[in-house]
Tab-separated table of C-alpha atoms in Angstrom:
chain	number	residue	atom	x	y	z
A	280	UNK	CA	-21.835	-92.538	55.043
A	281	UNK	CA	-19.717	-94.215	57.845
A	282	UNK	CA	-21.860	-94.962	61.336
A	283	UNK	CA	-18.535	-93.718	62.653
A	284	UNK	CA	-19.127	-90.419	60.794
A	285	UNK	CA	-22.750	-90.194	61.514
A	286	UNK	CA	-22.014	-90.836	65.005
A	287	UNK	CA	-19.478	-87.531	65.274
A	288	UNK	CA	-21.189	-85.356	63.597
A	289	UNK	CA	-24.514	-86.339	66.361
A	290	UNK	CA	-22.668	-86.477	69.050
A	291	UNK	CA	-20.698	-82.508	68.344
A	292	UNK	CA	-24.596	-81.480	67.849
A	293	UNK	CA	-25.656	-82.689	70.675
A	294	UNK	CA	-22.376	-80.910	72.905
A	295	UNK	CA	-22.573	-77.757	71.084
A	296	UNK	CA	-26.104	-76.636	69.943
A	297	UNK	CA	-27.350	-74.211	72.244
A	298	UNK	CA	-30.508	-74.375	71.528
A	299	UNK	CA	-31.279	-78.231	71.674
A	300	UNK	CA	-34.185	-79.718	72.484
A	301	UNK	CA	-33.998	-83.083	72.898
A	302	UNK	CA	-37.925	-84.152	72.427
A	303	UNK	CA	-37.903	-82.162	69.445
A	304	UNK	CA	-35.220	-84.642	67.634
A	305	UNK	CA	-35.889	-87.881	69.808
A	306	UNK	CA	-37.477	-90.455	67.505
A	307	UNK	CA	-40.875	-91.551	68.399
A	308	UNK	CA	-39.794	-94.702	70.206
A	309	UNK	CA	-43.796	-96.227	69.761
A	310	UNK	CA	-43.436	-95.566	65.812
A	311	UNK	CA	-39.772	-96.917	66.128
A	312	UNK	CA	-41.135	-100.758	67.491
A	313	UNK	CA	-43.083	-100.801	64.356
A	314	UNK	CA	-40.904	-100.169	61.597
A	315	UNK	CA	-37.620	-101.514	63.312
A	316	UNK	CA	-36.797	-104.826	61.254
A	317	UNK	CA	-35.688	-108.027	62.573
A	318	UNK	CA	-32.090	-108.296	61.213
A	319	UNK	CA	-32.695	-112.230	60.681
A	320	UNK	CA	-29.510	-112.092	58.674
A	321	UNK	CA	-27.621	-110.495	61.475
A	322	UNK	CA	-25.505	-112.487	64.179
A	323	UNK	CA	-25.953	-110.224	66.819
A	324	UNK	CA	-29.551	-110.454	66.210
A	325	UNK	CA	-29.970	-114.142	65.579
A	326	UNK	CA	-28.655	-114.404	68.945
A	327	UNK	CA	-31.245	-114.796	72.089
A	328	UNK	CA	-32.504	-111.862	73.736
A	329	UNK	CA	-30.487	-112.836	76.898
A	330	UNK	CA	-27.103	-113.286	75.248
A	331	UNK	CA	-27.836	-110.114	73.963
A	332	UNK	CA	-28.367	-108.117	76.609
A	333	UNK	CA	-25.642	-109.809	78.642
A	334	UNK	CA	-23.304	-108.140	75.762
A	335	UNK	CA	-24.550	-104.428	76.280
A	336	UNK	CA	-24.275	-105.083	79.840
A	337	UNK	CA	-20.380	-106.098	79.161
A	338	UNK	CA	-20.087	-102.822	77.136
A	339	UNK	CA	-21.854	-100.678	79.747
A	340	UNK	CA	-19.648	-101.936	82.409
A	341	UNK	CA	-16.653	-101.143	80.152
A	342	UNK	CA	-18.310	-97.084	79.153
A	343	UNK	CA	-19.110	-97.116	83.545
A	344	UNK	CA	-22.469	-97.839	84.435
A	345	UNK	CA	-21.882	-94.436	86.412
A	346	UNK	CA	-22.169	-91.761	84.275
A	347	UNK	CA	-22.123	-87.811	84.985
A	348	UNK	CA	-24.904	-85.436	83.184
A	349	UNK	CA	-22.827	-82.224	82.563
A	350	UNK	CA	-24.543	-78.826	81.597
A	351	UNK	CA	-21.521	-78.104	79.155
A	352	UNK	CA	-21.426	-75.229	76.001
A	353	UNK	CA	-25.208	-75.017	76.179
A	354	UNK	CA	-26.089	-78.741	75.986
A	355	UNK	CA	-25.333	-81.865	78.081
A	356	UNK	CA	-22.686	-84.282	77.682
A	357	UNK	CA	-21.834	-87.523	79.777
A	358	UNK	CA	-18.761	-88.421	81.791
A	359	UNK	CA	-17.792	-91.569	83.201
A	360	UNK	CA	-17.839	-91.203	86.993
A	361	UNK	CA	-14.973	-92.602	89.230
A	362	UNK	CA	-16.069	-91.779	92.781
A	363	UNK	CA	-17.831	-94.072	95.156
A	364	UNK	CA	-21.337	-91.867	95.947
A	365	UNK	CA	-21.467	-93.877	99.207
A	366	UNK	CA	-18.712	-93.480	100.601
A	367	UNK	CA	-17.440	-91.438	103.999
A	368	UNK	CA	-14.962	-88.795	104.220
A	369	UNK	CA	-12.042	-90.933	105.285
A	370	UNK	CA	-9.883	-90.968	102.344
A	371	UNK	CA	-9.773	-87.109	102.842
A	372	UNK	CA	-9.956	-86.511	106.003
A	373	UNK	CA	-6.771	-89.015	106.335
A	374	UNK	CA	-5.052	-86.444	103.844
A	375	UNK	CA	-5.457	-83.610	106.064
A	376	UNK	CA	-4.398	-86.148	108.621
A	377	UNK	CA	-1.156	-86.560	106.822
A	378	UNK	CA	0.250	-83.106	107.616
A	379	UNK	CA	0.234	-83.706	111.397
A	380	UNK	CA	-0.818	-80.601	112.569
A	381	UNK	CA	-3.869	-78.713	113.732
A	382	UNK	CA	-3.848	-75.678	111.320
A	383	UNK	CA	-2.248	-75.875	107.905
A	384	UNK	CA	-2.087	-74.365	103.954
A	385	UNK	CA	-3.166	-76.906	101.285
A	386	UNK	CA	-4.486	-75.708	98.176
A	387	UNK	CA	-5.181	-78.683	96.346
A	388	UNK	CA	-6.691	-80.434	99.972
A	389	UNK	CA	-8.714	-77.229	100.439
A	390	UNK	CA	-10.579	-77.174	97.300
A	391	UNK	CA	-11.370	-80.712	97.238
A	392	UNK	CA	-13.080	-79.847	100.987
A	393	UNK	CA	-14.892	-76.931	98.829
A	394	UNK	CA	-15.525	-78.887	95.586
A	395	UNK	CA	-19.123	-77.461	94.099
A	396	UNK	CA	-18.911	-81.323	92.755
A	397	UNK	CA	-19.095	-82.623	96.324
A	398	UNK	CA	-18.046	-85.817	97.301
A	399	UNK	CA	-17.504	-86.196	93.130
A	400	UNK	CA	-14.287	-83.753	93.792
A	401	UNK	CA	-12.130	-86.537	91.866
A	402	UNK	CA	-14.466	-86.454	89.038
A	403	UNK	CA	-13.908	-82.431	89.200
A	404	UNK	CA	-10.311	-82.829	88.393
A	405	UNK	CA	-10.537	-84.985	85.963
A	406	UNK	CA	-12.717	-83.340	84.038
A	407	UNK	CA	-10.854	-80.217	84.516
A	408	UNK	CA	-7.674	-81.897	83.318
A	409	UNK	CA	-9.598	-82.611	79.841
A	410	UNK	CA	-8.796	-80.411	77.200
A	411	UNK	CA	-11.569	-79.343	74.524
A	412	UNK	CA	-9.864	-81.826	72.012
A	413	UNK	CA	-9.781	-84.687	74.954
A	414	UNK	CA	-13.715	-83.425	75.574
A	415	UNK	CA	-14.566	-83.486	72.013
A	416	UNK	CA	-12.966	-87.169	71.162
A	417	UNK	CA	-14.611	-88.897	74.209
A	418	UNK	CA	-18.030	-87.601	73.193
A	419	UNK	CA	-17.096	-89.623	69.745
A	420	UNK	CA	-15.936	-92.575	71.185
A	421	UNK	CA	-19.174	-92.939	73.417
A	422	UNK	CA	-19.982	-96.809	73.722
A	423	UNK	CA	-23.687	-95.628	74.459
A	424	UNK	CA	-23.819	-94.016	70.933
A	425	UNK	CA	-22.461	-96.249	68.677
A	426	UNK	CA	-24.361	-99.254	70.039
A	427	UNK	CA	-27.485	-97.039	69.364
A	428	UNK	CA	-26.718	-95.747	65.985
A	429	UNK	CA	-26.437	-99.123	64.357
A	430	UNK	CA	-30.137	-99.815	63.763
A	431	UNK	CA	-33.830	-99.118	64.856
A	432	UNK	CA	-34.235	-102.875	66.959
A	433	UNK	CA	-30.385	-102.210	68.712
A	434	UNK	CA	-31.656	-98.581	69.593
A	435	UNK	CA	-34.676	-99.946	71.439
A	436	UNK	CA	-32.599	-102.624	73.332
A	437	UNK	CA	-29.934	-100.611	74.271
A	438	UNK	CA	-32.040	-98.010	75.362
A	439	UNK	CA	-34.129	-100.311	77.999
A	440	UNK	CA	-31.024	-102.123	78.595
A	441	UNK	CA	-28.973	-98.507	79.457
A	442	UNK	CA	-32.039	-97.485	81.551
A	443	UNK	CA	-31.704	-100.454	83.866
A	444	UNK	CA	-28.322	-100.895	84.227
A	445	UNK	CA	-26.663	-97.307	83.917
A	446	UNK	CA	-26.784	-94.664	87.150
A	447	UNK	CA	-27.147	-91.183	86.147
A	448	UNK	CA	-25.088	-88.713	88.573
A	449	UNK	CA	-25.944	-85.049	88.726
A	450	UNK	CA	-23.289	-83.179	91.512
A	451	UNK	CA	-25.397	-79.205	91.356
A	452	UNK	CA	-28.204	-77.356	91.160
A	453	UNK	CA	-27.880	-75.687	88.210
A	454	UNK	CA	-27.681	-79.007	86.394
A	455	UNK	CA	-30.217	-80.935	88.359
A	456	UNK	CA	-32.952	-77.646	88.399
A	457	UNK	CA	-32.238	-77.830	84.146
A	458	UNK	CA	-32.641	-81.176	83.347
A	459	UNK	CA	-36.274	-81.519	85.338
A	460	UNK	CA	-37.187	-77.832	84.993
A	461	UNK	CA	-36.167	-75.340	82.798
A	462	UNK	CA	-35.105	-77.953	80.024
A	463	UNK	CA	-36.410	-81.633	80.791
A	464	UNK	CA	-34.346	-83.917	79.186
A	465	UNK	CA	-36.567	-87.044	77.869
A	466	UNK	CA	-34.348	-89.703	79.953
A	467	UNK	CA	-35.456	-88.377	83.347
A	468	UNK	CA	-39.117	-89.906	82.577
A	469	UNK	CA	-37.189	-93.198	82.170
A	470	UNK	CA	-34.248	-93.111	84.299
A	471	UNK	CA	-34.288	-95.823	86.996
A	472	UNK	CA	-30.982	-95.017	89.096
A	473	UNK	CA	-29.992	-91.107	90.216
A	474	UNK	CA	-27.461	-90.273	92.572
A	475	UNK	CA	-27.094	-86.286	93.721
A	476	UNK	CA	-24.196	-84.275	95.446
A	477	UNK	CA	-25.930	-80.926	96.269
A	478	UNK	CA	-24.182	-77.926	98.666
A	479	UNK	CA	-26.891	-75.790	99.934
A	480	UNK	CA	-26.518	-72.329	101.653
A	481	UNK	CA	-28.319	-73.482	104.737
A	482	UNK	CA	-28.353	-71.126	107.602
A	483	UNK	CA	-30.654	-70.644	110.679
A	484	UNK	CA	-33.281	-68.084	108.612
A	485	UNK	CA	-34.490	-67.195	112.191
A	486	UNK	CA	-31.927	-64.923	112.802
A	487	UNK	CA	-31.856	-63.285	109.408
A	488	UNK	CA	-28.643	-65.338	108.455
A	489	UNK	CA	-30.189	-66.225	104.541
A	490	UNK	CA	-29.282	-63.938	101.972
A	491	UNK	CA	-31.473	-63.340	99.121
A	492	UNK	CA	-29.070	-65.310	96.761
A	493	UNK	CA	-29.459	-68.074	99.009
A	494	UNK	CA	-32.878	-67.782	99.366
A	495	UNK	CA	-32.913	-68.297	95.734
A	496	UNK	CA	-31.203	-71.317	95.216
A	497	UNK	CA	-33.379	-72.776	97.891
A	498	UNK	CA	-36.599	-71.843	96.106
A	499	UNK	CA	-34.878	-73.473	93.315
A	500	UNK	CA	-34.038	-76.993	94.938
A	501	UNK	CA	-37.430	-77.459	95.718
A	502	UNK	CA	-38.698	-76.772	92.098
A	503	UNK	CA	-36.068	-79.512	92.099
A	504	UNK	CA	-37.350	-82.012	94.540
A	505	UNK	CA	-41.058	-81.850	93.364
A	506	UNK	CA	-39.999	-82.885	89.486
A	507	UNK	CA	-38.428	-85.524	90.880
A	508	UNK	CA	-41.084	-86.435	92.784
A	509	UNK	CA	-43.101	-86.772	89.725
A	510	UNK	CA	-40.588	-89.684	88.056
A	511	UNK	CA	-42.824	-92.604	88.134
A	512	UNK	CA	-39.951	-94.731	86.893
A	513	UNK	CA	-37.336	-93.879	89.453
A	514	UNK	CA	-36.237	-97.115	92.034
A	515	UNK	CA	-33.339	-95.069	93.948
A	516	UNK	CA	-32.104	-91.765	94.313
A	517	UNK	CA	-28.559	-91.061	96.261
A	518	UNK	CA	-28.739	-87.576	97.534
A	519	UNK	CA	-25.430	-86.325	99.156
A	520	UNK	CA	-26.720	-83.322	101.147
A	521	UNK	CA	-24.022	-80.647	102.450
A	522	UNK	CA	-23.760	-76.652	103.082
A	523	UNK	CA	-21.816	-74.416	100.970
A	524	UNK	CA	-20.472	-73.037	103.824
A	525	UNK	CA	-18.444	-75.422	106.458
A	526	UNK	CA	-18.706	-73.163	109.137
A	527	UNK	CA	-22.915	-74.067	109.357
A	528	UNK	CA	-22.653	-77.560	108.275
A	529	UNK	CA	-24.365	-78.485	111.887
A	530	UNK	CA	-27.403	-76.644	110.821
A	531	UNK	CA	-28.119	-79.443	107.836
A	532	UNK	CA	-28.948	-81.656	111.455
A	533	UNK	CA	-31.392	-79.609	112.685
A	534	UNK	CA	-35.177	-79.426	111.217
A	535	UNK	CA	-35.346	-75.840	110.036
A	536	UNK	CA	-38.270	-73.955	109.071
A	537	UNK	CA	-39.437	-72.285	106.283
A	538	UNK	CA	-37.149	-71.719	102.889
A	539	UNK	CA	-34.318	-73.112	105.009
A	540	UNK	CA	-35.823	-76.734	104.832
A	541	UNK	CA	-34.613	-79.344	102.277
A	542	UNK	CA	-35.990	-81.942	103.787
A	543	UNK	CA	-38.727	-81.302	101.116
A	544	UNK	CA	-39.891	-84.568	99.670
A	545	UNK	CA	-43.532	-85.811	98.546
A	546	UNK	CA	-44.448	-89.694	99.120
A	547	UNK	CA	-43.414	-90.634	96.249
A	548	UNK	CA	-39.249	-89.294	96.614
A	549	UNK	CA	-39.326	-90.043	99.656
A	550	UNK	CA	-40.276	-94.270	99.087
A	551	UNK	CA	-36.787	-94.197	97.029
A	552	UNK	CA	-34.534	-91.564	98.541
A	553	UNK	CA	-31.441	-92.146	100.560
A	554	UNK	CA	-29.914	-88.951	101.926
A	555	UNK	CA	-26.105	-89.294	103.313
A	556	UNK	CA	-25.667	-86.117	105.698
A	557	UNK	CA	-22.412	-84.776	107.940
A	558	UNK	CA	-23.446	-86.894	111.265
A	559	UNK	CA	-22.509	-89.254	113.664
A	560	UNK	CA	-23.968	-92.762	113.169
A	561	UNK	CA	-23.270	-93.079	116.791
A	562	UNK	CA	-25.525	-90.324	117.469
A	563	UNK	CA	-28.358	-90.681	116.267
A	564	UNK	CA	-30.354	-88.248	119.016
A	565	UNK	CA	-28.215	-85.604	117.381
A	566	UNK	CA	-30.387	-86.392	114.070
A	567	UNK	CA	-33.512	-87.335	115.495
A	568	UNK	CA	-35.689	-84.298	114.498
A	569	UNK	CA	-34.354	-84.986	110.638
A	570	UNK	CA	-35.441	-89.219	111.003
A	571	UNK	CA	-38.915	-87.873	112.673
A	572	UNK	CA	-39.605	-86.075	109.324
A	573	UNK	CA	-42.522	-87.109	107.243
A	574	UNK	CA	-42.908	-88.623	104.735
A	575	UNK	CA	-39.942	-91.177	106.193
A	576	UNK	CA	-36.981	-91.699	104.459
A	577	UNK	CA	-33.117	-93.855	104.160
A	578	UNK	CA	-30.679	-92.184	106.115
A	579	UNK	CA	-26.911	-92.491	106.060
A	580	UNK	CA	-24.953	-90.757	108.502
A	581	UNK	CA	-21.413	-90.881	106.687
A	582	UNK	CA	-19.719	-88.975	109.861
A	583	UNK	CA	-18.904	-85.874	111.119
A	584	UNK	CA	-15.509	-84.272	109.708
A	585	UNK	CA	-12.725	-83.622	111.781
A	586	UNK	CA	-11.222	-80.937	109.735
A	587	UNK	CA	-12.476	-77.998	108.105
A	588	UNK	CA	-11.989	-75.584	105.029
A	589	UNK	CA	-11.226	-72.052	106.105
A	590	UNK	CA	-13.077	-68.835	104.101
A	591	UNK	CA	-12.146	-65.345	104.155
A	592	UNK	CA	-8.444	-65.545	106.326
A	593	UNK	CA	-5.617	-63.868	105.280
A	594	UNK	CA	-3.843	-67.000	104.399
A	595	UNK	CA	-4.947	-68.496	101.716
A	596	UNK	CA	-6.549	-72.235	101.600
A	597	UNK	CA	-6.045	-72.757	105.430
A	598	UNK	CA	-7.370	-75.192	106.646
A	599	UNK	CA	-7.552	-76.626	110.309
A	600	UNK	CA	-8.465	-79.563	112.671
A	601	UNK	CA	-11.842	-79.418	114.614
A	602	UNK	CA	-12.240	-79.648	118.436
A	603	UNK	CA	-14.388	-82.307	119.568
A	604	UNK	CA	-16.443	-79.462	121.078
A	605	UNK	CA	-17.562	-78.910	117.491
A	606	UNK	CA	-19.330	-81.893	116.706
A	607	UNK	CA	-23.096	-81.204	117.000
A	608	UNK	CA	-24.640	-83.364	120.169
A	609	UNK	CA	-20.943	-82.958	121.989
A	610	UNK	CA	-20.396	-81.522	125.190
A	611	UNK	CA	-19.500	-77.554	125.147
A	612	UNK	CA	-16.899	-75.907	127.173
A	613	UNK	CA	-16.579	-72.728	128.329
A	614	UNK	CA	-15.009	-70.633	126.585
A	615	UNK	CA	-12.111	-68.837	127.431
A	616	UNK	CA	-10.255	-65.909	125.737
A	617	UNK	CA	-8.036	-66.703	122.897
A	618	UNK	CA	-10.106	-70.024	121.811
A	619	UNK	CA	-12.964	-70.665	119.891
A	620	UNK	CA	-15.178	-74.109	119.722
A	621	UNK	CA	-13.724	-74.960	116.392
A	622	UNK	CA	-9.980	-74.880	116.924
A	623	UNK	CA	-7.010	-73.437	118.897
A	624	UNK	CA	-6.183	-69.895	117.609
A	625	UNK	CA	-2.762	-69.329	116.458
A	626	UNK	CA	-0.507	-67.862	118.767
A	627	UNK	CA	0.433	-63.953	118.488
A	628	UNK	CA	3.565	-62.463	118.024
A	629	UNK	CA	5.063	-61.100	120.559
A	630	UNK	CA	6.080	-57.471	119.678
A	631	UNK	CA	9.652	-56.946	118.469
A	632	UNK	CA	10.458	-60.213	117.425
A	633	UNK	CA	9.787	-59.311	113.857
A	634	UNK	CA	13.013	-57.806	112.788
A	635	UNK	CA	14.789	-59.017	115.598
A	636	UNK	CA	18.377	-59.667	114.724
């Protein structure tokens, strides 16, 4: 049989079993050193270690040595990633920019502001524009795969060589809470580079703003954070930290108390973590209550947005331009009737001009 055919028939069990378990079917990589043969005869093998390495490297940057772990049809499956984890808003806030005014429809602008993906919102689409067929043919074509089907020896190399060189991007909860949790996938005790987009329904609990739901997902991201505080092999982790709800995305710069907090982190996380939040990097006083928090950790403030997602109007995907009143830390005016701190309201109507001929 074909590698090429062994290699599609793993790769569709590993996308559509729904009951895999990847340490049941992993190969004992201990027992693996011992019986993998040299391949003396072989010229990738009679090559130095260096030279080969350098190779999977080349092939790795060709596959993206930024891969997506997807939660897809019951199992997990790989994307290439094509978003820049730290990165600021600019590139979107510049399209919202674009239509040169304060309040405005945009559906695709407004669900790329939404995206449960995050800052990944590109890599959203683009997965979404994959058919199953287009799905199902890039899982066979994986460069990752067919390296490490060839033979026992290439299998170990690639696999310390993937580890070093490849970062792993997980952009929800569901995903992140499965593969350390519910269903631990064997490469999270190797994995050396993890980058996170994660939208959490923060709200001030003290005044009884949490729902249960919410509650819930909390209690969940910090099942989250201690597993990954338990990865003894981890040398960086990316978190991009937002709300699911624009409308408290100040809250994520205030130290809350209780279920609320995800500043969670043992010493361990916290020695590697970077977390890239909605703030001013010109402010930092604004912040200071989240840099105070022990164990220390990296932060990046990427910037505060300028515009904002609407929920629950009448007009679909609306979307409008902050006041500077609305960045946290900025002066407050009073307010007067027919404003709010986060924009001008639109004017009314004045009676009988509809159907005014």
């Amino acid at each position: 049989m074909k590698i090429r055919d062994i290699h599609t028939k793993l790769a569709t069990r590993l996308r559509l079993s729904k009951r895999f378990d990847e340490s049941s079917c992993a190969p004992g990589l201990g027992r693996m050193v011992l019986s993998a043969e040299q391949q003396r005869s072989s010229r990738l093998m009679s090559l130095p270690l260096e030279i080969r390495t350098a190779i999977y490297e080349e092939v790795w940057a060709d596959a993206g040595c930024v891969q997506h772990i997807l939660l897809r049809d019951g199992g997990y499956t790989s994307m290439k990633c094509i978003t820049t984890h730290a990165t600021s808003d600019d590139d979107l806030m510049q399209q919202c920019y674009n239509h040169g005014r304060d309040h405005f429809e945009d559906p695709v602008i407004w669900r790329r502001l939404m995206s449960t993906w995050g800052n990944h919102w590109a890599c959203e689409e683009l997965a979404q524009s994959q058919t199953g067929e287009n799905r199902s043919k890039g899982a066979s074509r994986s460069q990752f795969l067919t390296l490490m089907l060839v033979c026992k020896r290439m299998y170990i190399e690639c696999r310390a060589s993937i580890y070093s060189n490849v970062t792993f991007v997980v952009h929800d909860i569901k995903t992140l809470h499965s593969i350390t949790n519910r269903r631990r996938l064997s490469l999270m005790d190797e994995v050396r580079y993890l980058n996170i987009a994660a939208r959490l329904p923060i709200r001030r609990v003290s005044k009884a703003k949490m729902s249960p739901e919410g509650c819930a997902t909390m209690i969940v991201w910090r099942e989250c954070c201690r597993a990954l505080g338990e990865l003894k092999h981890l040398k960086a982790v990316d978190l991009w930290l937002d709300t699911c709800e624009p409308s408290w995305r100040a809250v994520v710069c205030e130290l809350q108390d209780g279920i609320v907090n995800p500043y969670v982190f043992n010493d361990r996380l916290a020695s590697v973590l970077t977390v890239d939040l909605p703030m001013n990097p010109e402010k930092p006083e604004v912040w200071q209550s989240i840099a105070a928090i022990e164990p220390r950790f990296q932060i990046r403030a990427r910037g505060w947005p300028l515009f904002r997602a609407l929920e629950g109007t009448t007009t679909p995907f609306s979307i409008i331009k902050l006041w500077p009143s609305a960045e946290p830390g900025a002066p407050q005016p009073p307010l007067v009737f027919g404003t709010t701190r986060c924009g001008p309201r639109r004017p009314r109507r004045r009676a009988g001009i509809l159907g005014a001929g």
